[in-house]
GROMACS .gro file of C-alpha atoms in nm:
model
  232
    1MET     CA    1   4.120  -8.108 -10.855
    2GLY     CA    2   4.224  -8.414 -11.047
    3LYS     CA    3   3.953  -8.636 -11.205
    4ASP     CA    4   4.190  -8.931 -11.147
    5GLU     CA    5   4.089  -8.896 -10.778
    6LYS     CA    6   3.752  -9.045 -10.685
    7GLN     CA    7   3.513  -8.772 -10.573
    8ILE     CA    8   3.283  -8.874 -10.290
    9GLY     CA    9   2.984  -8.677 -10.147
   10ILE     CA   10   2.915  -8.719  -9.791
   11LEU     CA   11   2.548  -8.669  -9.688
   12GLY     CA   12   2.478  -8.699  -9.313
   13GLY     CA   13   2.148  -8.689  -9.135
   14SER     CA   14   1.912  -8.867  -8.899
   15PHE     CA   15   1.730  -9.024  -9.193
   16ASP     CA   16   1.433  -9.079  -8.962
   17PRO     CA   17   1.310  -9.180  -9.200
   18VAL     CA   18   1.489  -9.135  -9.525
   19HIS     CA   19   1.260  -8.958  -9.778
   20MET     CA   20   1.232  -8.836 -10.125
   21GLY     CA   21   1.380  -8.502 -10.033
   22HIS     CA   22   1.697  -8.680  -9.918
   23MET     CA   23   1.712  -8.892 -10.226
   24GLY     CA   24   1.642  -8.587 -10.459
   25LEU     CA   25   1.924  -8.386 -10.293
   26ALA     CA   26   2.163  -8.675 -10.333
   27GLN     CA   27   2.083  -8.740 -10.700
   28GLU     CA   28   2.096  -8.371 -10.792
   29THR     CA   29   2.421  -8.322 -10.620
   30TYR     CA   30   2.571  -8.628 -10.777
   31ASP     CA   31   2.459  -8.509 -11.117
   32LYS     CA   32   2.554  -8.146 -11.088
   33PHE     CA   33   2.906  -8.207 -10.963
   34GLY     CA   34   2.985  -8.520 -11.155
   35LEU     CA   35   3.064  -8.704 -10.830
   36ASP     CA   36   3.158  -9.076 -10.831
   37GLN     CA   37   2.977  -9.178 -10.514
   38ILE     CA   38   2.736  -9.039 -10.254
   39LEU     CA   39   2.797  -9.173  -9.902
   40PHE     CA   40   2.492  -9.157  -9.672
   41VAL     CA   41   2.608  -9.132  -9.309
   42PRO     CA   42   2.327  -9.177  -9.063
   43VAL     CA   43   2.399  -8.995  -8.728
   44PHE     CA   44   2.386  -9.162  -8.390
   45GLN     CA   45   2.297  -8.843  -8.221
   46SER     CA   46   2.309  -8.503  -8.373
   47PRO     CA   47   2.476  -8.235  -8.146
   48HIS     CA   48   2.230  -7.984  -8.303
   49LYS     CA   49   1.917  -8.171  -8.205
   50LEU     CA   50   1.784  -8.238  -7.845
   51ARG     CA   51   1.620  -8.562  -7.915
   52THR     CA   52   1.765  -8.886  -8.039
   53PRO     CA   53   1.613  -9.039  -8.360
   54LEU     CA   54   1.285  -9.228  -8.297
   55ALA     CA   55   1.366  -9.514  -8.517
   56SER     CA   56   1.632  -9.761  -8.404
   57THR     CA   57   1.971  -9.765  -8.578
   58LEU     CA   58   1.886 -10.097  -8.727
   59TYR     CA   59   1.559  -9.960  -8.874
   60ARG     CA   60   1.724  -9.637  -9.015
   61VAL     CA   61   2.010  -9.834  -9.179
   62GLU     CA   62   1.769 -10.086  -9.335
   63MET     CA   63   1.540  -9.795  -9.463
   64LEU     CA   64   1.846  -9.640  -9.630
   65ARG     CA   65   1.950  -9.969  -9.774
   66LEU     CA   66   1.603 -10.016  -9.929
   67ALA     CA   67   1.608  -9.654 -10.062
   68ILE     CA   68   1.945  -9.686 -10.236
   69LYS     CA   69   1.948 -10.054 -10.334
   70ASP     CA   70   1.903  -9.986 -10.708
   71ASN     CA   71   2.168  -9.718 -10.729
   72THR     CA   72   2.523  -9.844 -10.739
   73ASN     CA   73   2.658  -9.488 -10.691
   74PHE     CA   74   2.496  -9.463 -10.347
   75SER     CA   75   2.634  -9.631 -10.038
   76ILE     CA   76   2.602  -9.620  -9.652
   77SER     CA   77   2.853  -9.569  -9.387
   78ASP     CA   78   2.769  -9.680  -9.033
   79ALA     CA   79   3.073  -9.501  -8.890
   80GLU     CA   80   2.879  -9.258  -8.671
   81LEU     CA   81   2.641  -9.534  -8.547
   82ARG     CA   82   2.932  -9.750  -8.438
   83ARG     CA   83   3.087  -9.478  -8.234
   84GLU     CA   84   2.760  -9.444  -8.024
   85GLU     CA   85   2.826  -9.094  -7.922
   86LEU     CA   86   2.747  -8.745  -8.034
   87SER     CA   87   2.801  -8.727  -8.417
   88TYR     CA   88   3.049  -8.460  -8.515
   89THR     CA   89   3.133  -8.395  -8.883
   90ILE     CA   90   3.500  -8.358  -8.796
   91ASP     CA   91   3.515  -8.706  -8.667
   92THR     CA   92   3.335  -8.848  -8.973
   93LEU     CA   93   3.571  -8.652  -9.196
   94ASN     CA   94   3.873  -8.795  -9.016
   95TYR     CA   95   3.727  -9.146  -9.070
   96CYS     CA   96   3.651  -9.090  -9.445
   97GLU     CA   97   4.006  -8.933  -9.505
   98LEU     CA   98   4.156  -9.263  -9.376
   99LYS     CA   99   3.913  -9.497  -9.543
  100PHE     CA  100   3.914  -9.307  -9.884
  101SER     CA  101   4.275  -9.178  -9.881
  102ASP     CA  102   4.289  -9.156 -10.268
  103SER     CA  103   3.968  -8.951 -10.285
  104GLU     CA  104   3.844  -8.593 -10.263
  105LEU     CA  105   3.560  -8.543 -10.022
  106PHE     CA  106   3.259  -8.314 -10.074
  107LEU     CA  107   3.043  -8.243  -9.758
  108ILE     CA  108   2.675  -8.192  -9.862
  109ILE     CA  109   2.474  -7.959  -9.636
  110GLY     CA  110   2.157  -7.743  -9.671
  111CYS     CA  111   2.175  -7.368  -9.656
  112ASP     CA  112   2.013  -7.386  -9.307
  113ASN     CA  113   2.334  -7.562  -9.197
  114LEU     CA  114   2.547  -7.285  -9.354
  115LEU     CA  115   2.388  -7.025  -9.130
  116ASP     CA  116   2.560  -7.189  -8.825
  117LEU     CA  117   2.861  -7.363  -8.991
  118ASP     CA  118   3.115  -7.153  -8.805
  119SER     CA  119   2.974  -7.294  -8.471
  120TRP     CA  120   3.044  -7.651  -8.558
  121LYS     CA  121   3.318  -7.838  -8.369
  122ASP     CA  122   3.649  -7.773  -8.550
  123SER     CA  123   3.470  -7.593  -8.833
  124ARG     CA  124   3.785  -7.428  -8.968
  125LYS     CA  125   3.949  -7.762  -9.004
  126ILE     CA  126   3.641  -7.888  -9.196
  127MET     CA  127   3.660  -7.595  -9.433
  128GLU     CA  128   4.029  -7.642  -9.490
  129ARG     CA  129   4.011  -8.010  -9.570
  130CYS     CA  130   3.705  -8.074  -9.772
  131HIS     CA  131   3.494  -7.908 -10.043
  132ILE     CA  132   3.148  -7.796  -9.919
  133LEU     CA  133   2.840  -7.815 -10.131
  134VAL     CA  134   2.545  -7.603 -10.000
  135ALA     CA  135   2.205  -7.683 -10.143
  136SER     CA  136   1.963  -7.398 -10.159
  137ARG     CA  137   1.592  -7.435 -10.235
  138PRO     CA  138   1.468  -7.152 -10.460
  139LEU     CA  139   1.145  -7.108 -10.265
  140GLN     CA  140   1.296  -7.079  -9.920
  141LYS     CA  141   1.356  -6.751  -9.749
  142PRO     CA  142   1.614  -6.576  -9.958
  143PHE     CA  143   1.967  -6.503  -9.823
  144SER     CA  144   2.280  -6.360  -9.973
  145PRO     CA  145   2.550  -6.629 -10.005
  146GLY     CA  146   2.822  -6.379 -10.033
  147ASP     CA  147   2.715  -6.197  -9.710
  148LYS     CA  148   2.688  -6.522  -9.515
  149VAL     CA  149   3.003  -6.706  -9.641
  150LEU     CA  150   3.226  -6.392  -9.620
  151GLY     CA  151   3.068  -6.307  -9.280
  152LEU     CA  152   3.166  -6.646  -9.131
  153PHE     CA  153   3.354  -6.608  -8.787
  154ASN     CA  154   3.240  -6.253  -8.758
  155GLY     CA  155   3.403  -6.148  -9.087
  156ASP     CA  156   3.713  -6.352  -9.047
  157SER     CA  157   3.614  -6.583  -9.321
  158PRO     CA  158   3.864  -6.832  -9.462
  159TYR     CA  159   3.695  -6.800  -9.798
  160ARG     CA  160   3.731  -6.555 -10.091
  161LEU     CA  161   3.459  -6.480 -10.334
  162GLY     CA  162   3.456  -6.665 -10.665
  163LYS     CA  163   3.242  -6.656 -10.978
  164VAL     CA  164   2.881  -6.735 -11.041
  165GLU     CA  165   2.883  -7.011 -11.297
  166ASN     CA  166   2.572  -7.214 -11.412
  167GLY     CA  167   2.376  -7.073 -11.125
  168MET     CA  168   2.633  -7.180 -10.875
  169GLN     CA  169   2.801  -6.919 -10.649
  170LYS     CA  170   3.163  -7.046 -10.576
  171PHE     CA  171   3.389  -6.950 -10.298
  172PHE     CA  172   3.747  -7.064 -10.243
  173HIS     CA  173   3.942  -7.139  -9.924
  174ARG     CA  174   4.227  -6.880  -9.912
  175GLU     CA  175   4.483  -7.134  -9.797
  176THR     CA  176   4.388  -7.472  -9.941
  177GLY     CA  177   4.177  -7.371 -10.237
  178ARG     CA  178   3.889  -7.606 -10.130
  179ARG     CA  179   3.565  -7.486 -10.277
  180LEU     CA  180   3.243  -7.389 -10.112
  181VAL     CA  181   2.957  -7.381 -10.365
  182VAL     CA  182   2.597  -7.264 -10.307
  183PHE     CA  183   2.365  -7.421 -10.571
  184ASP     CA  184   1.992  -7.439 -10.621
  185ILE     CA  185   1.809  -7.771 -10.614
  186ASN     CA  186   1.451  -7.848 -10.707
  187PRO     CA  187   1.217  -7.742 -10.418
  188ARG     CA  188   1.070  -8.035 -10.222
  189ASN     CA  189   0.869  -7.940  -9.929
  190ILE     CA  190   0.934  -8.255  -9.723
  191SER     CA  191   1.038  -8.298  -9.368
  192SER     CA  192   1.096  -8.623  -9.177
  193SER     CA  193   0.869  -8.489  -8.887
  194ALA     CA  194   0.580  -8.427  -9.136
  195VAL     CA  195   0.627  -8.769  -9.282
  196ARG     CA  196   0.633  -8.936  -8.930
  197LYS     CA  197   0.300  -8.754  -8.852
  198LYS     CA  198   0.130  -8.878  -9.170
  199LEU     CA  199   0.247  -9.232  -9.097
  200ALA     CA  200   0.142  -9.220  -8.728
  201GLN     CA  201  -0.207  -9.103  -8.829
  202GLY     CA  202  -0.234  -9.365  -9.094
  203LYS     CA  203  -0.256  -9.110  -9.380
  204PRO     CA  204  -0.098  -9.169  -9.723
  205THR     CA  205   0.239  -9.017  -9.770
  206LYS     CA  206   0.172  -8.933 -10.135
  207ASN     CA  207   0.510  -9.019 -10.284
  208LEU     CA  208   0.707  -8.858 -10.000
  209LEU     CA  209   0.889  -9.194  -9.939
  210PRO     CA  210   1.047  -9.453 -10.158
  211LEU     CA  211   0.777  -9.721 -10.198
  212GLU     CA  212   0.978 -10.000 -10.030
  213VAL     CA  213   1.077  -9.770  -9.741
  214GLU     CA  214   0.702  -9.693  -9.688
  215ALA     CA  215   0.612 -10.060  -9.693
  216TYR     CA  216   0.894 -10.145  -9.441
  217ILE     CA  217   0.773  -9.877  -9.203
  218ILE     CA  218   0.418  -9.994  -9.220
  219LYS     CA  219   0.521 -10.357  -9.187
  220HIS     CA  220   0.721 -10.276  -8.867
  221GLN     CA  221   0.495 -10.001  -8.732
  222ILE     CA  222   0.802  -9.801  -8.671
  223TYR     CA  223   0.646  -9.468  -8.594
  224GLN     CA  224   0.296  -9.564  -8.484
  225THR     CA  225   0.368  -9.585  -8.113
  226LYS     CA  226   0.643  -9.320  -8.094
  227PHE     CA  227   0.480  -9.024  -8.258
  228GLN     CA  228   0.365  -8.878  -7.930
  229LEU     CA  229   0.729  -8.846  -7.825
  230ASN     CA  230   0.812  -8.639  -8.131
  231THR     CA  231   0.858  -8.270  -8.083
  232GLY     CA  232   0.980  -8.168  -8.429
   0.00000   0.00000   0.00000
């Protein structure tokens, strides 16, 4: 991995709304891995969730813009929104490889995503072509990174075990050398559904949201009339 190549972290999600958990994950990953940029990629419709985001694409992009406006190392891609179809990571990776052809790509996911990573569309191609950074919260249900990563595809994992360094468990793709790294982040017990519930009930969010994002949501009453449609 040459540092002359720009290193870009890709963080996808509904961001419905973007909250301090998302921002903390982005900043910690940026710092821990010395990345050059974090690219937030709001989904149009996740293939792993039954419902569509409650907030419109316009609202979700504007909330992200407000959340990152003071950080020049953070940016937004609307690639998945413009496709207006199920948002598959492989399609976003294809797009980013073309747009950032002189860069190395780092897919940022939570360890809950790791548990079903081998079921994703073209998951083997994803593992071959980009580094994967798996954020683990220390207070969540413990799991063995080695057992899970080496157990991908019913034991036919493309990864070999690497070292534990600075609290990070590393794995390496057997063919391409791409890394999969499981690392701890500061625990933040925040979920978008819990934030939406507080907003719909008019309760204070107690620093769960960037201040300008909260003000924007309140001004436009984004979740007040839609909360009854939320199932999670």
